[in-house]
Amino acid sequence: MRIVLLGAPGSGKGTQAARLKEALGVPHVSTGEMLRQAVAAGTPLGRQVKDVMARGELVSDALMLDLLEERLSRPDVSNGFILDGYPRNLVQCQALAALLERLGQPLDAAVLLEVPVAMLIERLAGRAAQEGRSDDSPEAVKQRLRVYESQTAPVVEYFAAQSRLRRVDGVGTVEEVSERLLAALR
Ligand code: ADP
C-alpha cells in the first residue's frame, strides 16, 4: 500500500507512521527524519539544510526531490510505503505525481490527521521540553505552523480535489488514533 500521511507539525504523523508501518508492513519514509539524519551525520546535504530547518522553513524543492527520488527508487519500497513530510507544497505535489508515474507506483490514498491548532501548539511545546529538536523553539514552531498554513494546506485541497483524501480525527490516545487511521485505510 502506498500512502501519503498529511498533518500539521505536532499532529502526530511521526508517532502514527511508526505504528502504521508495523500494521501495514511497509517502510516509513519520513523526509524530516532523513534530513535530521543528514544534519546529525554532517553530510554535505546536512550542512546545506541545517539552518533552514532550524528556522522552521522549507528546504528547497530541488534538494527534496533528489532525496525523495533516491529513497523511492530503493527496492524496499517496491511493495509500498508511508510517505510522511512530503509533499509540502503544490510544486512537490506535481513532482511526486510525476515520480510515481515514472516508477509505475500510483498512490492508494492520502490521509490527513486533523488536530486543532491550540492542541498542536501545546503538543509541540511539550515535545520541545522533552526532545530538544532545534526547530521546536517557540520562534521556529510559529514559523513551521505559518508555513503549514500557507504552503501545505493547499496540498490537502489538491488531494481532496482528486477524491484521494481521507480525513482522520487526530485527537485522542495514540491507540484510538491508530484505530481510526487503519479503519480509514480499509
Ligand atoms: P514537522 O512536520 O513536525 O514540522 P518534519 O520532521 O516533517 O517536521 O520536518 C522538519 C523540517 O524538515 C521542516 O520544517 C523542513 O525544514 C524540512 N522538510 C521536511 N520535509 C520537507 C519537504 N518535503 N520540503 C521541504 N522541507 C522539508
GROMACS .gro file of C-alpha atoms and ligand atoms in nm:
model
  213
    1MET     CA    1   0.000   0.000   0.000
    2ARG     CA    2   0.131   0.344  -0.094
    3ILE     CA    3   0.006   0.626   0.121
    4VAL     CA    4   0.085   0.987   0.196
    5LEU     CA    5   0.034   1.094   0.555
    6LEU     CA    6  -0.061   1.460   0.591
    7GLY     CA    7  -0.094   1.676   0.900
    8ALA     CA    8   0.041   1.987   1.066
    9PRO     CA    9   0.356   1.987   1.280
   10GLY     CA   10   0.254   1.828   1.610
   11SER     CA   11  -0.037   1.634   1.458
   12GLY     CA   12   0.125   1.303   1.549
   13LYS     CA   13   0.228   1.195   1.200
   14GLY     CA   14   0.561   1.051   1.312
   15THR     CA   15   0.411   0.852   1.601
   16GLN     CA   16   0.129   0.716   1.388
   17ALA     CA   17   0.350   0.638   1.091
   18ALA     CA   18   0.574   0.423   1.311
   19ARG     CA   19   0.267   0.221   1.417
   20LEU     CA   20   0.115   0.207   1.070
   21LYS     CA   21   0.442   0.074   0.937
   22GLU     CA   22   0.409  -0.230   1.165
   23ALA     CA   23   0.041  -0.278   1.082
   24LEU     CA   24   0.086  -0.250   0.705
   25GLY     CA   25   0.435  -0.400   0.676
   26VAL     CA   26   0.573  -0.122   0.456
   27PRO     CA   27   0.858   0.124   0.525
   28HIS     CA   28   0.803   0.465   0.681
   29VAL     CA   29   0.965   0.729   0.463
   30SER     CA   30   0.997   1.048   0.667
   31THR     CA   31   1.167   1.334   0.485
   32GLY     CA   32   1.213   1.520   0.816
   33GLU     CA   33   1.389   1.215   0.967
   34MET     CA   34   1.609   1.177   0.660
   35LEU     CA   35   1.711   1.541   0.681
   36ARG     CA   36   1.774   1.525   1.058
   37GLN     CA   37   1.997   1.223   1.000
   38ALA     CA   38   2.190   1.411   0.732
   39VAL     CA   39   2.236   1.704   0.971
   40ALA     CA   40   2.347   1.475   1.255
   41ALA     CA   41   2.594   1.296   1.027
   42GLY     CA   42   2.729   1.627   0.896
   43THR     CA   43   2.694   1.525   0.530
   44PRO     CA   44   2.708   1.793   0.257
   45LEU     CA   45   2.327   1.781   0.238
   46GLY     CA   46   2.306   1.814   0.616
   47ARG     CA   47   2.530   2.120   0.618
   48GLN     CA   48   2.318   2.275   0.344
   49VAL     CA   49   1.984   2.232   0.522
   50LYS     CA   50   2.076   2.276   0.887
   51ASP     CA   51   1.998   2.647   0.922
   52VAL     CA   52   1.686   2.643   0.706
   53MET     CA   53   1.543   2.362   0.917
   54ALA     CA   54   1.632   2.529   1.247
   55ARG     CA   55   1.435   2.835   1.133
   56GLY     CA   56   1.132   2.619   1.054
   57GLU     CA   57   1.141   2.699   0.684
   58LEU     CA   58   1.119   2.461   0.389
   59VAL     CA   59   1.423   2.305   0.226
   60SER     CA   60   1.437   2.375  -0.150
   61ASP     CA   61   1.212   2.169  -0.376
   62ALA     CA   62   1.510   2.060  -0.588
   63LEU     CA   63   1.702   1.916  -0.293
   64MET     CA   64   1.391   1.744  -0.161
   65LEU     CA   65   1.313   1.585  -0.495
   66ASP     CA   66   1.666   1.443  -0.525
   67LEU     CA   67   1.636   1.296  -0.178
   68LEU     CA   68   1.292   1.150  -0.241
   69GLU     CA   69   1.377   1.011  -0.580
   70GLU     CA   70   1.677   0.829  -0.439
   71ARG     CA   71   1.470   0.690  -0.149
   72LEU     CA   72   1.171   0.576  -0.355
   73SER     CA   73   1.398   0.404  -0.605
   74ARG     CA   74   1.530   0.161  -0.343
   75PRO     CA   75   1.395  -0.195  -0.351
   76ASP     CA   76   1.244  -0.196  -0.001
   77VAL     CA   77   0.962   0.034  -0.110
   78SER     CA   78   0.856  -0.180  -0.406
   79ASN     CA   79   0.561  -0.315  -0.204
   80GLY     CA   80   0.458   0.021  -0.071
   81PHE     CA   81   0.546   0.299   0.170
   82ILE     CA   82   0.410   0.551   0.414
   83LEU     CA   83   0.532   0.889   0.300
   84ASP     CA   84   0.549   1.144   0.582
   85GLY     CA   85   0.661   1.505   0.529
   86TYR     CA   86   0.623   1.516   0.152
   87PRO     CA   87   0.460   1.677  -0.042
   88ARG     CA   88   0.463   2.005   0.149
   89ASN     CA   89   0.362   2.246  -0.128
   90LEU     CA   90   0.196   2.230  -0.469
   91VAL     CA   91   0.525   2.210  -0.662
   92GLN     CA   92   0.611   1.898  -0.460
   93CYS     CA   93   0.264   1.754  -0.539
   94GLN     CA   94   0.341   1.773  -0.909
   95ALA     CA   95   0.691   1.635  -0.861
   96LEU     CA   96   0.559   1.340  -0.660
   97ALA     CA   97   0.290   1.264  -0.918
   98ALA     CA   98   0.549   1.263  -1.196
   99LEU     CA   99   0.794   1.050  -0.997
  100LEU     CA  100   0.535   0.787  -0.902
  101GLU     CA  101   0.406   0.778  -1.258
  102ARG     CA  102   0.758   0.716  -1.382
  103LEU     CA  103   0.813   0.443  -1.121
  104GLY     CA  104   0.475   0.289  -1.204
  105GLN     CA  105   0.371   0.316  -0.838
  106PRO     CA  106   0.042   0.506  -0.805
  107LEU     CA  107  -0.072   0.628  -0.463
  108ASP     CA  108  -0.355   0.447  -0.290
  109ALA     CA  109  -0.457   0.726  -0.056
  110ALA     CA  110  -0.366   1.045   0.123
  111VAL     CA  111  -0.465   1.053   0.489
  112LEU     CA  112  -0.493   1.375   0.688
  113LEU     CA  113  -0.455   1.378   1.066
  114GLU     CA  114  -0.673   1.663   1.189
  115VAL     CA  115  -0.581   1.835   1.515
  116PRO     CA  116  -0.691   2.183   1.633
  117VAL     CA  117  -0.418   2.450   1.631
  118ALA     CA  118  -0.433   2.510   2.008
  119MET     CA  119  -0.354   2.144   2.066
  120LEU     CA  120  -0.071   2.146   1.810
  121ILE     CA  121   0.096   2.431   1.997
  122GLU     CA  122   0.052   2.254   2.329
  123ARG     CA  123   0.197   1.927   2.196
  124LEU     CA  124   0.494   2.097   2.028
  125ALA     CA  125   0.576   2.286   2.347
  126GLY     CA  126   0.568   1.957   2.539
  127ARG     CA  127   0.793   1.790   2.287
  128ALA     CA  128   1.037   2.081   2.291
  129ALA     CA  129   1.085   2.028   2.663
  130GLN     CA  130   1.149   1.655   2.615
  131GLU     CA  131   1.340   1.616   2.290
  132GLY     CA  132   1.523   1.941   2.229
  133ARG     CA  133   1.477   1.941   1.850
  134SER     CA  134   1.636   2.258   1.716
  135ASP     CA  135   1.314   2.353   1.532
  136ASP     CA  136   1.097   2.319   1.844
  137SER     CA  137   1.199   2.663   1.976
  138PRO     CA  138   0.894   2.895   2.009
  139GLU     CA  139   1.003   3.103   1.708
  140ALA     CA  140   1.064   2.802   1.484
  141VAL     CA  141   0.736   2.640   1.590
  142LYS     CA  142   0.547   2.957   1.494
  143GLN     CA  143   0.724   2.962   1.159
  144ARG     CA  144   0.650   2.591   1.093
  145LEU     CA  145   0.281   2.648   1.164
  146ARG     CA  146   0.278   2.954   0.935
  147VAL     CA  147   0.448   2.757   0.657
  148TYR     CA  148   0.197   2.476   0.704
  149GLU     CA  149  -0.099   2.713   0.674
  150SER     CA  150   0.029   2.897   0.371
  151GLN     CA  151   0.208   2.624   0.173
  152THR     CA  152   0.092   2.283   0.293
  153ALA     CA  153  -0.280   2.345   0.344
  154PRO     CA  154  -0.321   2.367  -0.037
  155VAL     CA  155  -0.173   2.016  -0.059
  156VAL     CA  156  -0.475   1.892   0.137
  157GLU     CA  157  -0.704   2.058  -0.116
  158TYR     CA  158  -0.502   1.905  -0.401
  159PHE     CA  159  -0.569   1.550  -0.278
  160ALA     CA  160  -0.929   1.634  -0.188
  161ALA     CA  161  -0.988   1.757  -0.543
  162GLN     CA  162  -0.863   1.419  -0.670
  163SER     CA  163  -1.102   1.241  -0.428
  164ARG     CA  164  -0.800   1.071  -0.271
  165LEU     CA  165  -0.820   1.237   0.070
  166ARG     CA  166  -0.929   1.058   0.387
  167ARG     CA  167  -0.969   1.272   0.698
  168VAL     CA  168  -0.896   1.125   1.038
  169ASP     CA  169  -0.960   1.287   1.376
  170GLY     CA  170  -0.617   1.313   1.538
  171VAL     CA  171  -0.744   1.397   1.887
  172GLY     CA  172  -0.740   1.106   2.129
  173THR     CA  173  -0.499   0.848   2.264
  174VAL     CA  174  -0.228   0.712   2.035
  175GLU     CA  175  -0.421   0.382   2.018
  176GLU     CA  176  -0.753   0.550   1.933
  177VAL     CA  177  -0.598   0.749   1.651
  178SER     CA  178  -0.422   0.436   1.515
  179GLU     CA  179  -0.755   0.253   1.507
  180ARG     CA  180  -0.916   0.537   1.315
  181LEU     CA  181  -0.629   0.551   1.069
  182LEU     CA  182  -0.645   0.179   0.999
  183ALA     CA  183  -1.023   0.198   0.961
  184ALA     CA  184  -0.984   0.486   0.713
  185LEU     CA  185  -0.741   0.281   0.507
  186ARG     CA  186  -0.954  -0.035   0.496
  187ADP     P1  187   0.714   1.873   1.127
  187ADP     O1  188   0.604   1.817   1.042
  187ADP     O2  189   0.697   1.842   1.272
  187ADP     O3  190   0.742   2.018   1.106
  187ADP     P2  191   0.923   1.718   0.979
  187ADP     O4  192   1.008   1.622   1.054
  187ADP     O5  193   0.826   1.662   0.880
  187ADP     O6  194   0.851   1.801   1.095
  187ADP     O7  195   1.014   1.826   0.904
  187ADP     C1  196   1.112   1.901   0.972
  187ADP     C2  197   1.173   2.005   0.878
  187ADP     O8  198   1.239   1.938   0.769
  187ADP     C3  199   1.077   2.102   0.810
  187ADP     O9  200   1.045   2.211   0.890
  187ADP     C4  201   1.158   2.142   0.686
  187ADP    O10  202   1.258   2.237   0.718
  187ADP     C5  203   1.226   2.013   0.648
  187ADP     N1  204   1.147   1.933   0.550
  187ADP     C6  205   1.098   1.808   0.570
  187ADP     N2  206   1.030   1.766   0.462
  187ADP     C7  207   1.037   1.867   0.372
  187ADP     C8  208   0.984   1.887   0.241
  187ADP     N3  209   0.908   1.794   0.181
  187ADP     N4  210   1.010   2.004   0.178
  187ADP     C9  211   1.084   2.099   0.236
  187ADP     N5  212   1.135   2.088   0.359
  187ADP    C10  213   1.111   1.974   0.427
   0.00000   0.00000   0.00000
